[in-house]
PDB file of C-alpha atoms in Angstrom:
ATOM      1  CA  MET A   1     -32.122   1.809  14.300  1.00 46.00           C
ATOM      2  CA  ALA A   2     -28.727   0.379  15.262  1.00 49.00           C
ATOM      3  CA  ARG A   3     -26.143   0.504  12.513  1.00 51.00           C
ATOM      4  CA  GLN A   4     -25.393  -2.957  11.116  1.00 54.00           C
ATOM      5  CA  LYS A   5     -21.851  -4.117  11.777  1.00 61.00           C
ATOM      6  CA  ARG A   6     -19.723  -4.562   8.657  1.00 61.00           C
ATOM      7  CA  GLN A   7     -18.974  -8.209   7.953  1.00 74.00           C
ATOM      8  CA  SER A   8     -15.410  -9.139   7.011  1.00 82.00           C
ATOM      9  CA  LEU A   9     -14.917 -11.990   4.532  1.00 91.00           C
ATOM     10  CA  ILE A  10     -11.245 -12.466   5.421  1.00 97.00           C
ATOM     11  CA  HIS A  11     -10.109 -16.065   5.914  1.00 97.00           C
ATOM     12  CA  THR A  12      -6.931 -18.160   6.166  1.00 97.00           C
ATOM     13  CA  LEU A  13      -7.787 -20.843   3.601  1.00 98.00           C
ATOM     14  CA  PHE A  14      -5.011 -19.804   1.185  1.00 98.00           C
ATOM     15  CA  GLU A  15      -2.464 -19.866   3.999  1.00 98.00           C
ATOM     16  CA  GLU A  16      -3.655 -23.257   5.212  1.00 98.00           C
ATOM     17  CA  GLU A  17      -3.497 -24.659   1.683  1.00 98.00           C
ATOM     18  CA  ALA A  18       0.125 -23.531   1.311  1.00 98.00           C
ATOM     19  CA  ARG A  19       1.097 -24.934   4.703  1.00 97.00           C
ATOM     20  CA  GLY A  20      -0.607 -28.175   3.764  1.00 98.00           C
ATOM     21  CA  CYS A  21       1.787 -28.372   0.804  1.00 98.00           C
ATOM     22  CA  GLY A  22       4.763 -28.112   3.139  1.00 98.00           C
ATOM     23  CA  PHE A  23       5.399 -24.341   3.133  1.00 98.00           C
ATOM     24  CA  GLY A  24       5.943 -23.165   6.682  1.00 96.00           C
ATOM     25  CA  ARG A  25       6.415 -19.404   6.234  1.00 98.00           C
ATOM     26  CA  VAL A  26       3.628 -17.958   4.096  1.00 98.00           C
ATOM     27  CA  ALA A  27       3.961 -14.231   3.452  1.00 98.00           C
ATOM     28  CA  GLY A  28       1.235 -11.891   2.317  1.00 98.00           C
ATOM     29  CA  LEU A  29       2.198  -8.922   0.140  1.00 98.00           C
ATOM     30  CA  ASP A  30       0.314  -5.775  -0.786  1.00 98.00           C
ATOM     31  CA  GLU A  31       1.070  -2.189  -1.759  1.00 98.00           C
ATOM     32  CA  VAL A  32      -0.417   1.230  -1.144  1.00 98.00           C
ATOM     33  CA  GLY A  33      -0.028   4.424  -3.129  1.00 98.00           C
ATOM     34  CA  ARG A  34       0.030   3.305  -6.752  1.00 97.00           C
ATOM     35  CA  GLY A  35      -2.591   5.833  -7.787  1.00 96.00           C
ATOM     36  CA  ALA A  36      -1.374   8.782  -5.736  1.00 98.00           C
ATOM     37  CA  LEU A  37      -0.025  11.951  -7.339  1.00 98.00           C
ATOM     38  CA  ALA A  38       2.626  12.411  -4.664  1.00 98.00           C
ATOM     39  CA  GLY A  39       4.710  10.430  -2.225  1.00 98.00           C
ATOM     40  CA  PRO A  40       6.184   6.931  -2.416  1.00 98.00           C
ATOM     41  CA  VAL A  41       4.595   3.642  -3.282  1.00 98.00           C
ATOM     42  CA  VAL A  42       4.863   1.446  -0.178  1.00 98.00           C
ATOM     43  CA  ALA A  43       4.666  -2.341   0.047  1.00 98.00           C
ATOM     44  CA  ALA A  44       4.429  -4.508   3.122  1.00 98.00           C
ATOM     45  CA  ALA A  45       5.208  -8.194   3.569  1.00 98.00           C
ATOM     46  CA  VAL A  46       4.000 -10.083   6.623  1.00 98.00           C
ATOM     47  CA  ILE A  47       4.140 -13.658   7.876  1.00 98.00           C
ATOM     48  CA  LEU A  48       1.280 -14.285  10.270  1.00 98.00           C
ATOM     49  CA  ASP A  49       1.619 -16.667  13.177  1.00 98.00           C
ATOM     50  CA  PRO A  50      -0.852 -19.518  12.526  1.00 97.00           C
ATOM     51  CA  ALA A  51      -1.121 -20.051  16.280  1.00 97.00           C
ATOM     52  CA  ALA A  52      -2.229 -16.465  16.933  1.00 97.00           C
ATOM     53  CA  PRO A  53      -5.732 -15.144  16.215  1.00 96.00           C
ATOM     54  CA  VAL A  54      -6.042 -12.575  13.443  1.00 96.00           C
ATOM     55  CA  PRO A  55      -7.068  -9.138  14.722  1.00 97.00           C
ATOM     56  CA  GLU A  56     -10.803  -8.629  15.020  1.00 96.00           C
ATOM     57  CA  GLY A  57     -12.179  -6.832  11.973  1.00 96.00           C
ATOM     58  CA  LEU A  58      -9.113  -7.433   9.782  1.00 98.00           C
ATOM     59  CA  ASP A  59      -9.949  -6.471   6.198  1.00 97.00           C
ATOM     60  CA  ASP A  60      -8.760  -4.614   3.134  1.00 97.00           C
ATOM     61  CA  SER A  61      -7.368  -1.336   4.483  1.00 97.00           C
ATOM     62  CA  LYS A  62      -9.678   0.688   2.209  1.00 95.00           C
ATOM     63  CA  LYS A  63     -12.706  -0.726   4.027  1.00 97.00           C
ATOM     64  CA  LEU A  64     -11.477   0.320   7.481  1.00 98.00           C
ATOM     65  CA  THR A  65     -11.576   3.617   9.313  1.00 97.00           C
ATOM     66  CA  PRO A  66      -8.250   5.230  10.317  1.00 97.00           C
ATOM     67  CA  ARG A  67      -8.856   4.248  13.943  1.00 97.00           C
ATOM     68  CA  GLN A  68      -9.578   0.626  12.991  1.00 98.00           C
ATOM     69  CA  ARG A  69      -6.462   0.490  10.810  1.00 98.00           C
ATOM     70  CA  GLU A  70      -4.223   1.809  13.581  1.00 98.00           C
ATOM     71  CA  ARG A  71      -5.592  -0.676  16.117  1.00 98.00           C
ATOM     72  CA  ILE A  72      -5.267  -3.621  13.748  1.00 98.00           C
ATOM     73  CA  ALA A  73      -1.777  -2.563  12.624  1.00 98.00           C
ATOM     74  CA  GLU A  74      -0.579  -2.452  16.222  1.00 98.00           C
ATOM     75  CA  GLU A  75      -1.991  -5.920  16.895  1.00 98.00           C
ATOM     76  CA  LEU A  76      -0.343  -7.240  13.739  1.00 98.00           C
ATOM     77  CA  ARG A  77       3.033  -5.818  14.734  1.00 98.00           C
ATOM     78  CA  GLN A  78       2.734  -7.587  18.080  1.00 97.00           C
ATOM     79  CA  ARG A  79       1.448 -10.957  16.815  1.00 97.00           C
ATOM     80  CA  ALA A  80       3.086 -11.528  13.428  1.00 98.00           C
ATOM     81  CA  VAL A  81       6.095 -13.797  13.034  1.00 98.00           C
ATOM     82  CA  CYS A  82       7.714 -10.921  11.129  1.00 98.00           C
ATOM     83  CA  TYR A  83       6.903  -8.036   8.811  1.00 98.00           C
ATOM     84  CA  ALA A  84       8.841  -5.570   6.668  1.00 98.00           C
ATOM     85  CA  TYR A  85       8.292  -2.611   4.376  1.00 98.00           C
ATOM     86  CA  GLY A  86       9.551  -1.575   0.953  1.00 98.00           C
ATOM     87  CA  LEU A  87       9.441   1.963  -0.359  1.00 98.00           C
ATOM     88  CA  VAL A  88      10.110   3.487  -3.783  1.00 98.00           C
ATOM     89  CA  GLY A  89      10.030   7.259  -4.075  1.00 98.00           C
ATOM     90  CA  PRO A  90       8.736   9.672  -6.719  1.00 98.00           C
ATOM     91  CA  GLU A  91      12.044  10.085  -8.559  1.00 97.00           C
ATOM     92  CA  GLU A  92      12.326   6.352  -9.212  1.00 98.00           C
ATOM     93  CA  ILE A  93       8.633   6.133 -10.133  1.00 98.00           C
ATOM     94  CA  ASP A  94       9.157   8.898 -12.693  1.00 98.00           C
ATOM     95  CA  ALA A  95      12.336   7.282 -14.032  1.00 98.00           C
ATOM     96  CA  THR A  96      10.644   3.895 -14.597  1.00 97.00           C
ATOM     97  CA  ASN A  97       6.885   3.542 -14.139  1.00 97.00           C
ATOM     98  CA  ILE A  98       4.525   2.808 -11.279  1.00 97.00           C
ATOM     99  CA  LEU A  99       4.267  -0.937 -11.980  1.00 96.00           C
ATOM    100  CA  ILE A 100       8.043  -1.426 -11.935  1.00 97.00           C
ATOM    101  CA  ALA A 101       8.256   0.716  -8.800  1.00 98.00           C
ATOM    102  CA  THR A 102       5.550  -1.377  -7.128  1.00 97.00           C
ATOM    103  CA  ARG A 103       7.421  -4.596  -7.869  1.00 97.00           C
ATOM    104  CA  ARG A 104      10.645  -3.118  -6.513  1.00 98.00           C
ATOM    105  CA  ALA A 105       8.897  -2.058  -3.316  1.00 98.00           C
ATOM    106  CA  MET A 106       7.532  -5.585  -2.881  1.00 98.00           C
ATOM    107  CA  LEU A 107      10.976  -7.110  -3.410  1.00 98.00           C
ATOM    108  CA  GLN A 108      12.433  -4.739  -0.815  1.00 98.00           C
ATOM    109  CA  ALA A 109       9.763  -5.773   1.672  1.00 98.00           C
ATOM    110  CA  LEU A 110      10.444  -9.458   1.035  1.00 98.00           C
ATOM    111  CA  GLU A 111      14.172  -8.987   1.500  1.00 98.00           C
ATOM    112  CA  GLY A 112      13.506  -7.431   4.897  1.00 98.00           C
ATOM    113  CA  LEU A 113      11.640 -10.435   6.335  1.00 98.00           C
ATOM    114  CA  ARG A 114      13.474 -12.338   9.083  1.00 97.00           C
ATOM    115  CA  PRO A 115      12.872 -15.246   8.945  1.00 97.00           C
ATOM    116  CA  CYS A 116      12.425 -15.212   5.184  1.00 98.00           C
ATOM    117  CA  ALA A 117       9.274 -16.432   3.440  1.00 98.00           C
ATOM    118  CA  ASP A 118       9.054 -19.690   1.496  1.00 98.00           C
ATOM    119  CA  PHE A 119       5.669 -19.017  -0.167  1.00 98.00           C
ATOM    120  CA  LEU A 120       3.964 -15.790  -1.260  1.00 98.00           C
ATOM    121  CA  LEU A 121       0.341 -14.665  -1.424  1.00 98.00           C
ATOM    122  CA  ILE A 122       0.154 -11.470  -3.471  1.00 98.00           C
ATOM    123  CA  ASP A 123      -2.707  -9.123  -4.199  1.00 95.00           C
ATOM    124  CA  ALA A 124      -3.307  -9.413  -7.971  1.00 92.00           C
ATOM    125  CA  LEU A 125       0.349  -9.374  -9.091  1.00 92.00           C
ATOM    126  CA  GLN A 126       2.706 -12.119 -10.165  1.00 92.00           C
ATOM    127  CA  LEU A 127       6.139 -11.167  -8.842  1.00 96.00           C
ATOM    128  CA  ARG A 128       8.215 -12.682 -11.636  1.00 93.00           C
ATOM    129  CA  GLU A 129      11.431 -11.200 -10.278  1.00 94.00           C
ATOM    130  CA  CYS A 130      11.152 -13.522  -7.254  1.00 97.00           C
ATOM    131  CA  GLU A 131      11.800 -17.259  -7.574  1.00 96.00           C
ATOM    132  CA  LEU A 132       9.706 -18.202  -4.541  1.00 98.00           C
ATOM    133  CA  PRO A 133       6.501 -20.152  -5.213  1.00 98.00           C
ATOM    134  CA  GLN A 134       3.574 -17.763  -5.146  1.00 98.00           C
ATOM    135  CA  LYS A 135      -0.114 -17.272  -5.753  1.00 98.00           C
ATOM    136  CA  ALA A 136      -1.650 -14.088  -7.149  1.00 97.00           C
ATOM    137  CA  ILE A 137      -5.163 -13.520  -5.823  1.00 98.00           C
ATOM    138  CA  ILE A 138      -7.545 -11.039  -7.419  1.00 96.00           C
ATOM    139  CA  ARG A 139      -8.954  -8.831  -4.636  1.00 95.00           C
ATOM    140  CA  GLY A 140      -6.735 -10.773  -2.295  1.00 97.00           C
ATOM    141  CA  ASP A 141      -6.845  -8.000   0.295  1.00 97.00           C
ATOM    142  CA  SER A 142     -10.552  -8.775   0.762  1.00 96.00           C
ATOM    143  CA  ALA A 143     -10.002 -12.533   1.138  1.00 97.00           C
ATOM    144  CA  SER A 144      -6.575 -13.589   2.422  1.00 98.00           C
ATOM    145  CA  ALA A 145      -5.710 -12.726   6.009  1.00 98.00           C
ATOM    146  CA  SER A 146      -2.028 -12.343   5.137  1.00 98.00           C
ATOM    147  CA  ILE A 147      -2.666 -10.002   2.211  1.00 98.00           C
ATOM    148  CA  ALA A 148      -5.166  -7.957   4.222  1.00 98.00           C
ATOM    149  CA  ALA A 149      -2.582  -7.694   7.000  1.00 98.00           C
ATOM    150  CA  ALA A 150       0.009  -6.441   4.502  1.00 98.00           C
ATOM    151  CA  SER A 151      -2.550  -3.949   3.189  1.00 98.00           C
ATOM    152  CA  VAL A 152      -3.170  -2.510   6.655  1.00 98.00           C
ATOM    153  CA  LEU A 153       0.525  -2.351   7.548  1.00 98.00           C
ATOM    154  CA  ALA A 154       1.440  -0.643   4.262  1.00 98.00           C
ATOM    155  CA  LYS A 155      -1.418   1.842   4.553  1.00 98.00           C
ATOM    156  CA  THR A 156      -0.677   2.919   8.121  1.00 98.00           C
ATOM    157  CA  TYR A 157       3.050   3.185   7.363  1.00 98.00           C
ATOM    158  CA  ARG A 158       2.496   5.317   4.259  1.00 98.00           C
ATOM    159  CA  ASP A 159      -0.112   7.520   5.934  1.00 98.00           C
ATOM    160  CA  ALA A 160       2.387   8.294   8.700  1.00 98.00           C
ATOM    161  CA  LEU A 161       4.994   9.251   6.089  1.00 98.00           C
ATOM    162  CA  MET A 162       2.516  11.551   4.352  1.00 98.00           C
ATOM    163  CA  ARG A 163       1.737  13.291   7.650  1.00 98.00           C
ATOM    164  CA  GLU A 164       5.459  14.003   7.968  1.00 98.00           C
ATOM    165  CA  TYR A 165       5.471  15.409   4.432  1.00 98.00           C
ATOM    166  CA  ASP A 166       2.464  17.556   5.343  1.00 98.00           C
ATOM    167  CA  ALA A 167       4.578  19.303   7.975  1.00 97.00           C
ATOM    168  CA  GLU A 168       7.324  19.882   5.400  1.00 98.00           C
ATOM    169  CA  PHE A 169       5.012  21.001   2.576  1.00 98.00           C
ATOM    170  CA  PRO A 170       1.919  22.394   4.331  1.00 98.00           C
ATOM    171  CA  ALA A 171       0.393  24.039   1.253  1.00 97.00           C
ATOM    172  CA  TYR A 172      -0.835  20.737  -0.228  1.00 98.00           C
ATOM    173  CA  GLY A 173      -2.846  19.075   2.552  1.00 98.00           C
ATOM    174  CA  PHE A 174      -0.974  15.764   2.429  1.00 98.00           C
ATOM    175  CA  ALA A 175      -2.208  14.774   5.904  1.00 97.00           C
ATOM    176  CA  ARG A 176      -5.794  14.790   4.616  1.00 97.00           C
ATOM    177  CA  HIS A 177      -5.577  13.193   1.172  1.00 98.00           C
ATOM    178  CA  VAL A 178      -2.178  11.411   1.562  1.00 98.00           C
ATOM    179  CA  GLY A 179      -1.187  12.379  -1.961  1.00 98.00           C
ATOM    180  CA  TYR A 180      -4.250  11.239  -3.908  1.00 98.00           C
ATOM    181  CA  GLY A 181      -5.966  13.386  -6.512  1.00 97.00           C
ATOM    182  CA  THR A 182      -8.718  15.039  -4.505  1.00 97.00           C
ATOM    183  CA  ARG A 183     -10.253  18.330  -5.578  1.00 97.00           C
ATOM    184  CA  ALA A 184      -8.289  20.134  -2.853  1.00 97.00           C
ATOM    185  CA  HIS A 185      -5.037  18.555  -4.006  1.00 98.00           C
ATOM    186  CA  TRP A 186      -5.583  19.531  -7.650  1.00 97.00           C
ATOM    187  CA  SER A 187      -6.426  23.049  -6.531  1.00 97.00           C
ATOM    188  CA  ALA A 188      -3.201  23.251  -4.507  1.00 97.00           C
ATOM    189  CA  LEU A 189      -1.229  22.046  -7.527  1.00 97.00           C
ATOM    190  CA  ARG A 190      -2.746  24.785  -9.672  1.00 96.00           C
ATOM    191  CA  ASP A 191      -1.963  27.409  -7.035  1.00 96.00           C
ATOM    192  CA  HIS A 192       1.527  26.282  -6.010  1.00 96.00           C
ATOM    193  CA  GLY A 193       2.857  23.939  -8.682  1.00 96.00           C
ATOM    194  CA  CYS A 194       4.781  20.763  -7.809  1.00 96.00           C
ATOM    195  CA  CYS A 195       6.799  20.102  -4.694  1.00 97.00           C
ATOM    196  CA  PRO A 196       9.711  17.621  -4.505  1.00 97.00           C
ATOM    197  CA  ILE A 197       7.525  14.617  -3.626  1.00 98.00           C
ATOM    198  CA  HIS A 198       5.122  14.969  -6.565  1.00 98.00           C
ATOM    199  CA  ARG A 199       5.220  12.392  -9.375  1.00 98.00           C
ATOM    200  CA  ARG A 200       5.949  14.579 -12.363  1.00 97.00           C
ATOM    201  CA  SER A 201       5.308  11.776 -14.860  1.00 96.00           C
ATOM    202  CA  PHE A 202       1.656  11.495 -13.784  1.00 97.00           C
ATOM    203  CA  ARG A 203      -0.761  13.259 -16.099  1.00 94.00           C
ATOM    204  CA  GLY A 204      -1.752  16.744 -14.991  1.00 94.00           C
ATOM    205  CA  VAL A 205       0.738  17.035 -12.142  1.00 97.00           C
ATOM    206  CA  VAL A 206       3.053  19.321 -14.115  1.00 95.00           C
ATOM    207  CA  ALA A 207       1.226  22.215 -15.739  1.00 82.00           C
ATOM    208  CA  GLU A 208       1.526  22.071 -19.515  1.00 69.00           C
ATOM    209  CA  GLU A 209       3.483  24.881 -21.117  1.00 52.00           C
ATOM    210  CA  PRO A 210       1.525  26.828 -23.759  1.00 49.00           C
ATOM    211  CA  SER A 211       2.535  25.942 -27.294  1.00 45.00           C
ATOM    212  CA  ALA A 212       4.514  28.459 -29.342  1.00 41.00           C
ATOM    213  CA  SER A 213       1.566  29.078 -31.654  1.00 40.00           C
ATOM    214  CA  SER A 214      -0.912  29.740 -28.844  1.00 38.00           C
ATOM    215  CA  ALA A 215       1.591  31.934 -26.999  1.00 37.00           C
ATOM    216  CA  SER A 216       2.000  34.151 -30.066  1.00 35.00           C
ATOM    217  CA  GLU A 217      -1.715  34.611 -30.682  1.00 37.00           C
TER     218      GLU A 217
END
């Protein structure tokens, strides 16, 4: 039996609504890497060209295969009005928290857009630090074309970074799990301890020291 083709529910209704209210440059924002144990959190911002078709199969990056993501990301880079990335590394994540780091990455991405956005569609978050009018959409990366596009761009960008880290720190398998808490990653942490790109503030990443009482028993 032929395998049924996955159906994408992505649409441009949110973008069209914003343009209907007079906003000409609608940017989608999304992040990747919030739940990882290692590596940066990466955000992407993208303004799609309303005159260009969205890539076939565009969807939340988590629903796509690596090959699909790479194809769609390349089409987005060619067709979008503009796009930009923001990146916050492990040291800053540990010094603040992952939510603050995510917001900072999104602001960086927005600041990199040329031309700049005048309306934002954001996956789940309200970006209070930005004065631009905006709409937070729950599961927006499975509905809005702009947010899904940002999801794919952020994912492919971060995955490429983690492959570079894999070459630098080969003991951890970053190219396979891109920093998330797989069984293999936890095993590598137990065997080798942290490396410089691990998030030491995340539970379990740094091995707990035995207490004085247990050490003396």
